[in-house]
PDB file of C-alpha atoms in Angstrom:
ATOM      1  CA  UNK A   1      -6.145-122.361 -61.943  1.00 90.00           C
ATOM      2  CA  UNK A   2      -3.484-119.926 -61.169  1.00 94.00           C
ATOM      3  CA  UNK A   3       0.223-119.630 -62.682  1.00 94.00           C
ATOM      4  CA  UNK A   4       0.844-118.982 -59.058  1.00 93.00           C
ATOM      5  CA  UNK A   5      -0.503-122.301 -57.968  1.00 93.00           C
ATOM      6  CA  UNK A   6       1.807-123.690 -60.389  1.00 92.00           C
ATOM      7  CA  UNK A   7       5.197-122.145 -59.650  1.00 91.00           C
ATOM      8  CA  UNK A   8       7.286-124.281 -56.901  1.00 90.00           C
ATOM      9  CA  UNK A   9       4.731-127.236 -57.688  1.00 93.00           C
ATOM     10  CA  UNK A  10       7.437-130.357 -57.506  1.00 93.00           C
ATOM     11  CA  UNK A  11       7.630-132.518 -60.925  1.00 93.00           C
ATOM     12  CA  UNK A  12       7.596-136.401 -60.416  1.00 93.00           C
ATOM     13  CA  UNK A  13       8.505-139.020 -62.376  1.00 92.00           C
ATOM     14  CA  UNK A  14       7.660-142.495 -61.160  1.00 89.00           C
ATOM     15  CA  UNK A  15       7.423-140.908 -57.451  1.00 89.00           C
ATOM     16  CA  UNK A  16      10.980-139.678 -57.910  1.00 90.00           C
ATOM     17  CA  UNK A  17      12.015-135.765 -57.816  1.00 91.00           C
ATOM     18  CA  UNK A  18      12.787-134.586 -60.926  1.00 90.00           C
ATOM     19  CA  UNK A  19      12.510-130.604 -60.850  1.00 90.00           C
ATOM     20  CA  UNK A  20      10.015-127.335 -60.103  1.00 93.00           C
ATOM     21  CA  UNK A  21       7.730-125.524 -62.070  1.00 93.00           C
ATOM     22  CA  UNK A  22       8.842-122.144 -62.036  1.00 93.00           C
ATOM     23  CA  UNK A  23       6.758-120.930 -64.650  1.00 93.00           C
ATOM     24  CA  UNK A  24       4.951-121.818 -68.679  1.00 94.00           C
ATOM     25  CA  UNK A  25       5.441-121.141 -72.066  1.00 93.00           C
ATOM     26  CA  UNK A  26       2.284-120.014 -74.000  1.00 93.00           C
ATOM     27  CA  UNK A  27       1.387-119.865 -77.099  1.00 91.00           C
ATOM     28  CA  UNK A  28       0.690-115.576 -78.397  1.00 85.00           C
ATOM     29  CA  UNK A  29      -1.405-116.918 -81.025  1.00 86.00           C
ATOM     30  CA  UNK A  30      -3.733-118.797 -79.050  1.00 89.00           C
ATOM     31  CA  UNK A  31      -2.681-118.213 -75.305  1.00 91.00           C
ATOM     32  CA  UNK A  32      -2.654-122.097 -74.586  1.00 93.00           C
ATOM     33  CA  UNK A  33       0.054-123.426 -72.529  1.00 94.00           C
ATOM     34  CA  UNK A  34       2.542-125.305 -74.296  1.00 94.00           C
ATOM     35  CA  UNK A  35       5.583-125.591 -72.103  1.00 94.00           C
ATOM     36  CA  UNK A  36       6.345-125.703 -68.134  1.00 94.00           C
ATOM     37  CA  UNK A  37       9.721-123.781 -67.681  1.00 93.00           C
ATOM     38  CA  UNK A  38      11.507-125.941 -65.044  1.00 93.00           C
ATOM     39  CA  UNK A  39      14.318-125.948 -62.929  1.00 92.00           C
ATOM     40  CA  UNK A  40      16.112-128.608 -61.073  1.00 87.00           C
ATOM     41  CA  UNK A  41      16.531-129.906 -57.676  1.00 79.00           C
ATOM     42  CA  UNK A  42      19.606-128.694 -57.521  1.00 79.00           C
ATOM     43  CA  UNK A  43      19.158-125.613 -58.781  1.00 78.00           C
ATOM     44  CA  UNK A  44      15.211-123.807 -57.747  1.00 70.00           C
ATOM     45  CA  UNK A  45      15.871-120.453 -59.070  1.00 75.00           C
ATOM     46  CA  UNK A  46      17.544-121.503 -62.385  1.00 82.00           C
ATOM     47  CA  UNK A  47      15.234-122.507 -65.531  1.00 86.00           C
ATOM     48  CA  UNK A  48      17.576-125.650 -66.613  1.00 88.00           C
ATOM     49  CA  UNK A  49      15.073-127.293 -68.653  1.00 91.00           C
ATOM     50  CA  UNK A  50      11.567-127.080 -70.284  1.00 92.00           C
ATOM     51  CA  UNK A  51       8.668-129.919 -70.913  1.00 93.00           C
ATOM     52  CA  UNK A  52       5.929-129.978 -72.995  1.00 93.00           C
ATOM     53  CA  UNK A  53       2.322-129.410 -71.554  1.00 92.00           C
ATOM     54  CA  UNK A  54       1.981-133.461 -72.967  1.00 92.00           C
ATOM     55  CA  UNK A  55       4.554-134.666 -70.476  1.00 92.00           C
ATOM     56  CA  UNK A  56       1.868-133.889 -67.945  1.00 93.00           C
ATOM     57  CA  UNK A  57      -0.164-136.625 -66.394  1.00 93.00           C
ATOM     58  CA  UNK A  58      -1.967-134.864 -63.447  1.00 93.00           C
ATOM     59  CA  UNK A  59      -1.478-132.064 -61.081  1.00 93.00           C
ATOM     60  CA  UNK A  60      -2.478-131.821 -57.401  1.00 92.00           C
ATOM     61  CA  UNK A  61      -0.402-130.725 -54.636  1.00 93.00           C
ATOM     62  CA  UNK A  62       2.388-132.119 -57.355  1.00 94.00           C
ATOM     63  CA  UNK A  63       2.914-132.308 -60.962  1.00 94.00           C
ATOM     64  CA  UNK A  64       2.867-135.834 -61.876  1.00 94.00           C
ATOM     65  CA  UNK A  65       4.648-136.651 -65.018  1.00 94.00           C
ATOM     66  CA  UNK A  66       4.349-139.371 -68.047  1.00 92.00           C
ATOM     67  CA  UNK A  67       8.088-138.876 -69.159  1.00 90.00           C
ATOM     68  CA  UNK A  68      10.896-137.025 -68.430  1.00 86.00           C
ATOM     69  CA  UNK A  69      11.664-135.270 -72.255  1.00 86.00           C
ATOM     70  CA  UNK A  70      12.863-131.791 -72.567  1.00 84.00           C
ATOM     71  CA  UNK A  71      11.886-129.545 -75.499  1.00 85.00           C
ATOM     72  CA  UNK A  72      13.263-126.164 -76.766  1.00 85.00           C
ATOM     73  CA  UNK A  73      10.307-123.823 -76.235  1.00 82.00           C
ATOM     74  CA  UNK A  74       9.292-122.497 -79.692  1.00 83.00           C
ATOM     75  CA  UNK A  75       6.963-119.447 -80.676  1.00 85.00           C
ATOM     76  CA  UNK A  76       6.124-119.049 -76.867  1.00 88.00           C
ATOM     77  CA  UNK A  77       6.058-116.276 -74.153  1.00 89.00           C
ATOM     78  CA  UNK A  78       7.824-117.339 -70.794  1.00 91.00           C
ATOM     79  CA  UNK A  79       5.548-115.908 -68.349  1.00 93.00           C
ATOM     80  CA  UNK A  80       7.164-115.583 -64.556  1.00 90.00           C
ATOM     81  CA  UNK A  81       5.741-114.441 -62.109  1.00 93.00           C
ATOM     82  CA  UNK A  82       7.729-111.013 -60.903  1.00 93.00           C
ATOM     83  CA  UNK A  83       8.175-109.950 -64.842  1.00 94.00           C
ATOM     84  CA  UNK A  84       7.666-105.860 -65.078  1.00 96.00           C
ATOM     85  CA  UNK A  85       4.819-105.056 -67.521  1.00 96.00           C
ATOM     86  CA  UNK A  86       4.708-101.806 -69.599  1.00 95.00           C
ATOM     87  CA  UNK A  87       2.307-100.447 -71.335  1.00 93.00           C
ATOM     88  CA  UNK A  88       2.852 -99.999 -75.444  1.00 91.00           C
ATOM     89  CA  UNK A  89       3.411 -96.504 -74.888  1.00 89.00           C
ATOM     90  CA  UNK A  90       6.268 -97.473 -72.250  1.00 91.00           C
ATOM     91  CA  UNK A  91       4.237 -96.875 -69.290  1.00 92.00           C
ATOM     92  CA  UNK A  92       4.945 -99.000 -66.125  1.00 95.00           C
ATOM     93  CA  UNK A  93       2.367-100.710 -65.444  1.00 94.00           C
ATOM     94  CA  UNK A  94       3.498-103.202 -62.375  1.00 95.00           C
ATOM     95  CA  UNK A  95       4.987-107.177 -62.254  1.00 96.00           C
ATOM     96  CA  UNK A  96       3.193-110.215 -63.026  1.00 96.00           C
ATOM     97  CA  UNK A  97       1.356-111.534 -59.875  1.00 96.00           C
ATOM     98  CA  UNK A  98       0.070-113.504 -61.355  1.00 96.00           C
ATOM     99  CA  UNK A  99      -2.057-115.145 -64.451  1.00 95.00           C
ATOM    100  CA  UNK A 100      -5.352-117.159 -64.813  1.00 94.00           C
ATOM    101  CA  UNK A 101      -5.900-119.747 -66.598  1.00 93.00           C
ATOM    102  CA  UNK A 102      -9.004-121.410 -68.171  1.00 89.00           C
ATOM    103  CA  UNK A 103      -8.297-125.198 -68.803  1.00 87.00           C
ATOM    104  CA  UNK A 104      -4.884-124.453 -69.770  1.00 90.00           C
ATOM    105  CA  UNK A 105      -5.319-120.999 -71.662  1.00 92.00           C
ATOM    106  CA  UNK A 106      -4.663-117.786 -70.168  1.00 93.00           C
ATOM    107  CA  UNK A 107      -6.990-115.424 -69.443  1.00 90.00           C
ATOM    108  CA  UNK A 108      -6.227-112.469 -67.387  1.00 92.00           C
ATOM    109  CA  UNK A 109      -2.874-110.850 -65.968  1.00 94.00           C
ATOM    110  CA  UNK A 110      -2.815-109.741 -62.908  1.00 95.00           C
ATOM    111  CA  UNK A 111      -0.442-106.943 -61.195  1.00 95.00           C
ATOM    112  CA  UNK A 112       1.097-106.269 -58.181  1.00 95.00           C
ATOM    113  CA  UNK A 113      -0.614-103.047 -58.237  1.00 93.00           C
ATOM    114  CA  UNK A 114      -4.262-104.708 -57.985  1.00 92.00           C
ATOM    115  CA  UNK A 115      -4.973-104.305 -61.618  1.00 92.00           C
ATOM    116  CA  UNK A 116      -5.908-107.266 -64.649  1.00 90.00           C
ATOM    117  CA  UNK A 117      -5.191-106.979 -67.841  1.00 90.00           C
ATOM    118  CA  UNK A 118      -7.181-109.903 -70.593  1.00 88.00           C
ATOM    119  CA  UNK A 119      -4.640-111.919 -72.051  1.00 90.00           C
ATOM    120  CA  UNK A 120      -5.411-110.582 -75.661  1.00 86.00           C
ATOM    121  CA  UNK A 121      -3.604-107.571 -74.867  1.00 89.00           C
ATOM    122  CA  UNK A 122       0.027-109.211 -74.381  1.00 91.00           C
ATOM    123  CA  UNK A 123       1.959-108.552 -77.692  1.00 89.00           C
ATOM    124  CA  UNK A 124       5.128-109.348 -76.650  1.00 87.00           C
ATOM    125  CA  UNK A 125       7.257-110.998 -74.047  1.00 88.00           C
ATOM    126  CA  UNK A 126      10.651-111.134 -73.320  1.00 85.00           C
ATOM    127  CA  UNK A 127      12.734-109.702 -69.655  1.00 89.00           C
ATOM    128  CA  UNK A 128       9.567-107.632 -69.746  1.00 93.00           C
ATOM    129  CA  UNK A 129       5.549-108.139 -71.079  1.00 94.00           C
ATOM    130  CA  UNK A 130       4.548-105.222 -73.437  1.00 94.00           C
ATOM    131  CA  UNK A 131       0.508-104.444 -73.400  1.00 93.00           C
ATOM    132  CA  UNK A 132      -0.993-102.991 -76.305  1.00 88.00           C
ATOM    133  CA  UNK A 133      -3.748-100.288 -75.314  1.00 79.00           C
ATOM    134  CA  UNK A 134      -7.344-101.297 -75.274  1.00 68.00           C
ATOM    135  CA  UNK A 135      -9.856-100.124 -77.522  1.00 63.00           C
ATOM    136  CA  UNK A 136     -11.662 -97.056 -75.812  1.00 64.00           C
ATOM    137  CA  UNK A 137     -15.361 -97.560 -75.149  1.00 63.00           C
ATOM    138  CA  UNK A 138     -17.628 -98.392 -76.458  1.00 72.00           C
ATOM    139  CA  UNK A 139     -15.476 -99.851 -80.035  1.00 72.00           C
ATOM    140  CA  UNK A 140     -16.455-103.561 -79.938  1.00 70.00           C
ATOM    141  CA  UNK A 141     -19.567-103.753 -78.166  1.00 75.00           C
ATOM    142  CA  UNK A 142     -22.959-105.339 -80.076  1.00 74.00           C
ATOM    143  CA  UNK A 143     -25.061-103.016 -81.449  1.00 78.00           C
ATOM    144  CA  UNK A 144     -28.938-103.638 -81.037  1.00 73.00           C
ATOM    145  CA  UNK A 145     -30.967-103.996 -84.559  1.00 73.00           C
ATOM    146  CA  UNK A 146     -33.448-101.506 -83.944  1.00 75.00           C
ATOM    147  CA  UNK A 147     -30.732 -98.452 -83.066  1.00 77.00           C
ATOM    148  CA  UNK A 148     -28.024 -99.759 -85.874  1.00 77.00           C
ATOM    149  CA  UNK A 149     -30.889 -99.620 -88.849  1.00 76.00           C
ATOM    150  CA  UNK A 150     -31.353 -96.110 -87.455  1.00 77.00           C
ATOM    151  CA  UNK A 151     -27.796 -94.779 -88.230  1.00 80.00           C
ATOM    152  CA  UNK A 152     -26.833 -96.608 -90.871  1.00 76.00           C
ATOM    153  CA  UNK A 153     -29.301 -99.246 -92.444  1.00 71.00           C
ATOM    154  CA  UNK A 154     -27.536-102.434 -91.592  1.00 68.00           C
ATOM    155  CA  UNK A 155     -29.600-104.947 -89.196  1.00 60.00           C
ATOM    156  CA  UNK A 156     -26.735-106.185 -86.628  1.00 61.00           C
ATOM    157  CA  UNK A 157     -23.069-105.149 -85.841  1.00 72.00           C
ATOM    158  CA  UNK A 158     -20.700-103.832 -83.744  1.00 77.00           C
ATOM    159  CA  UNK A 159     -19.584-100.552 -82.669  1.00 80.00           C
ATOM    160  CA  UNK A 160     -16.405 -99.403 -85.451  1.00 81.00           C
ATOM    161  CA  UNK A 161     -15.151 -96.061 -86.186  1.00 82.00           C
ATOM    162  CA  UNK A 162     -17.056 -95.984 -89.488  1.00 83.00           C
ATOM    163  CA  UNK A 163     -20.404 -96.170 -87.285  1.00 83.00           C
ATOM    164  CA  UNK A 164     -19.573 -93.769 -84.421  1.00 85.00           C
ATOM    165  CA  UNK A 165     -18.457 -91.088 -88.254  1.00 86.00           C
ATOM    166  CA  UNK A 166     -21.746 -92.300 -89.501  1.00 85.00           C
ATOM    167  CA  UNK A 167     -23.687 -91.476 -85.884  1.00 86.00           C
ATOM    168  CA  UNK A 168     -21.992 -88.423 -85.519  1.00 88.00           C
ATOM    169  CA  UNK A 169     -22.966 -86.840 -89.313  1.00 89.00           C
ATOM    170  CA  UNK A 170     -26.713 -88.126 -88.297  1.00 87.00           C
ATOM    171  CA  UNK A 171     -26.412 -86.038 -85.442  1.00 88.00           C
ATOM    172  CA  UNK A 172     -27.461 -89.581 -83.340  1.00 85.00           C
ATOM    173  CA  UNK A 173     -24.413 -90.081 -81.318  1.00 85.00           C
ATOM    174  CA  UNK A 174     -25.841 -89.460 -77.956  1.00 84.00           C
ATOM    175  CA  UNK A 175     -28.723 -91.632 -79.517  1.00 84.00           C
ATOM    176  CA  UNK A 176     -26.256 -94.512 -79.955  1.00 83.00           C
ATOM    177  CA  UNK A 177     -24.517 -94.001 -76.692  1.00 81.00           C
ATOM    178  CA  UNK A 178     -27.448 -94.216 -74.730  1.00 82.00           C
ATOM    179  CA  UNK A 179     -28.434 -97.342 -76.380  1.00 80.00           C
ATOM    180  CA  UNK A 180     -25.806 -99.174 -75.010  1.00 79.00           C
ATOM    181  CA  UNK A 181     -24.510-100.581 -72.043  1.00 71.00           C
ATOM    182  CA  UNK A 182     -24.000 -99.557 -68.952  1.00 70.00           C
ATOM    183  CA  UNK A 183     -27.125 -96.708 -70.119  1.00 72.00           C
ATOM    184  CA  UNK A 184     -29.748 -99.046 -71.762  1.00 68.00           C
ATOM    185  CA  UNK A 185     -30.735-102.686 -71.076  1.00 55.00           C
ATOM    186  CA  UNK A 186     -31.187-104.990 -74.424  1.00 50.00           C
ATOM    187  CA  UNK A 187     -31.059-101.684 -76.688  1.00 42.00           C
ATOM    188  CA  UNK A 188     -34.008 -99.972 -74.602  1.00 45.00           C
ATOM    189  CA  UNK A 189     -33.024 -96.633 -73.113  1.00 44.00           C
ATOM    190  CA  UNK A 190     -33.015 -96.252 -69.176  1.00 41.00           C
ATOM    191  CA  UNK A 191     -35.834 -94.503 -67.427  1.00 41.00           C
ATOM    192  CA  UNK A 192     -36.383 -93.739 -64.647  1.00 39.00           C
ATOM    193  CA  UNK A 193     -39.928 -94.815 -63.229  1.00 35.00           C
TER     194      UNK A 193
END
């Protein structure tokens, strides 16, 4: 699902109009959806009210709705679709085209400049979303237990500064780099046959 299959989705209560989706609330700790930001009939372009991801019975072509209870959104993001993104160093990045969701957690960003961002990298949200810079490669990835007991003794791990100091004072950094992905399959080095 798709914030953009969401936004101008009409809310019904008992068959009866009651509003539009015009965007959510979600959580930064978890990413989950906890609020639809709504506006009313009256007013499409206006946020007037906000309901809690509960109040939801189904969605298809509509959102169909349990009760009709507004909530103050609290410790949430309001993501919108058209919001400018920036990078943590200030750099422009694009707007919000729009977000994906898994079940009802966000997963990636997506710009109007064809790029995606994971969700994990949203620290803050306000008139704009701020995106903290990832972790240059390859900090993160798994380690295979034959190359890691090589560099440093330990049987399994990931990639951290410490190892890459470690690999680079054992003279086996191009070792370890090469024993990773995209260069190695499962921790064997690449050859050509």
């Amino acid at each position: 699902m798709y914030l953009s299959e969401l936004e101008n989705k009409t809310l019904l209560l008992r068959a009866a109009p009651r509003g539009v989706c015009r965007g959510v609330g979600i959580s930064l700790k978890n990413f989950c959806v906890k609020y639809l930001l709504c506006a009313s009939p009256t007013s499409p372009t206006n946020i007037d009210f906000c309901l809690p991801l509960q109040a939801v019975e189904s969605i298809d072509e509509n959102i169909y709705l349990s009760r009709l209870r507004p909530a103050f959104p609290k410790n949430c993001a309001r993501l919108f679709l058209g919001l400018p993104i920036f990078s943590q160093e200030g750099v422009y990045l694009g707007k919000l085209s729009d977000v994906q969701f898994d079940g009802f957690t966000a997963a990636k960003l997506f710009t109007d400049r064809k790029e995606n961002y994971p969700i994990h990298s949203l620290i803050a949200c306000s008139d704009a979303l701020i995106l903290r810079k990832n972790a240059p490669f390859p900090i993160g990835q798994a380690v295979p237990a034959t190359i890691l007991s090589k560099i440093n003794g330990k049987k399994d791990g990931l990639v951290t500064k410490p190892l890459l100091r470690a690999a680079i004072e054992k003279g086996a950094l191009l070792f370890l780099t090469l024993s990773l992905p995209p260069f190695s399959l499962d921790g064997v080095l690449c050859r050509k046959p």
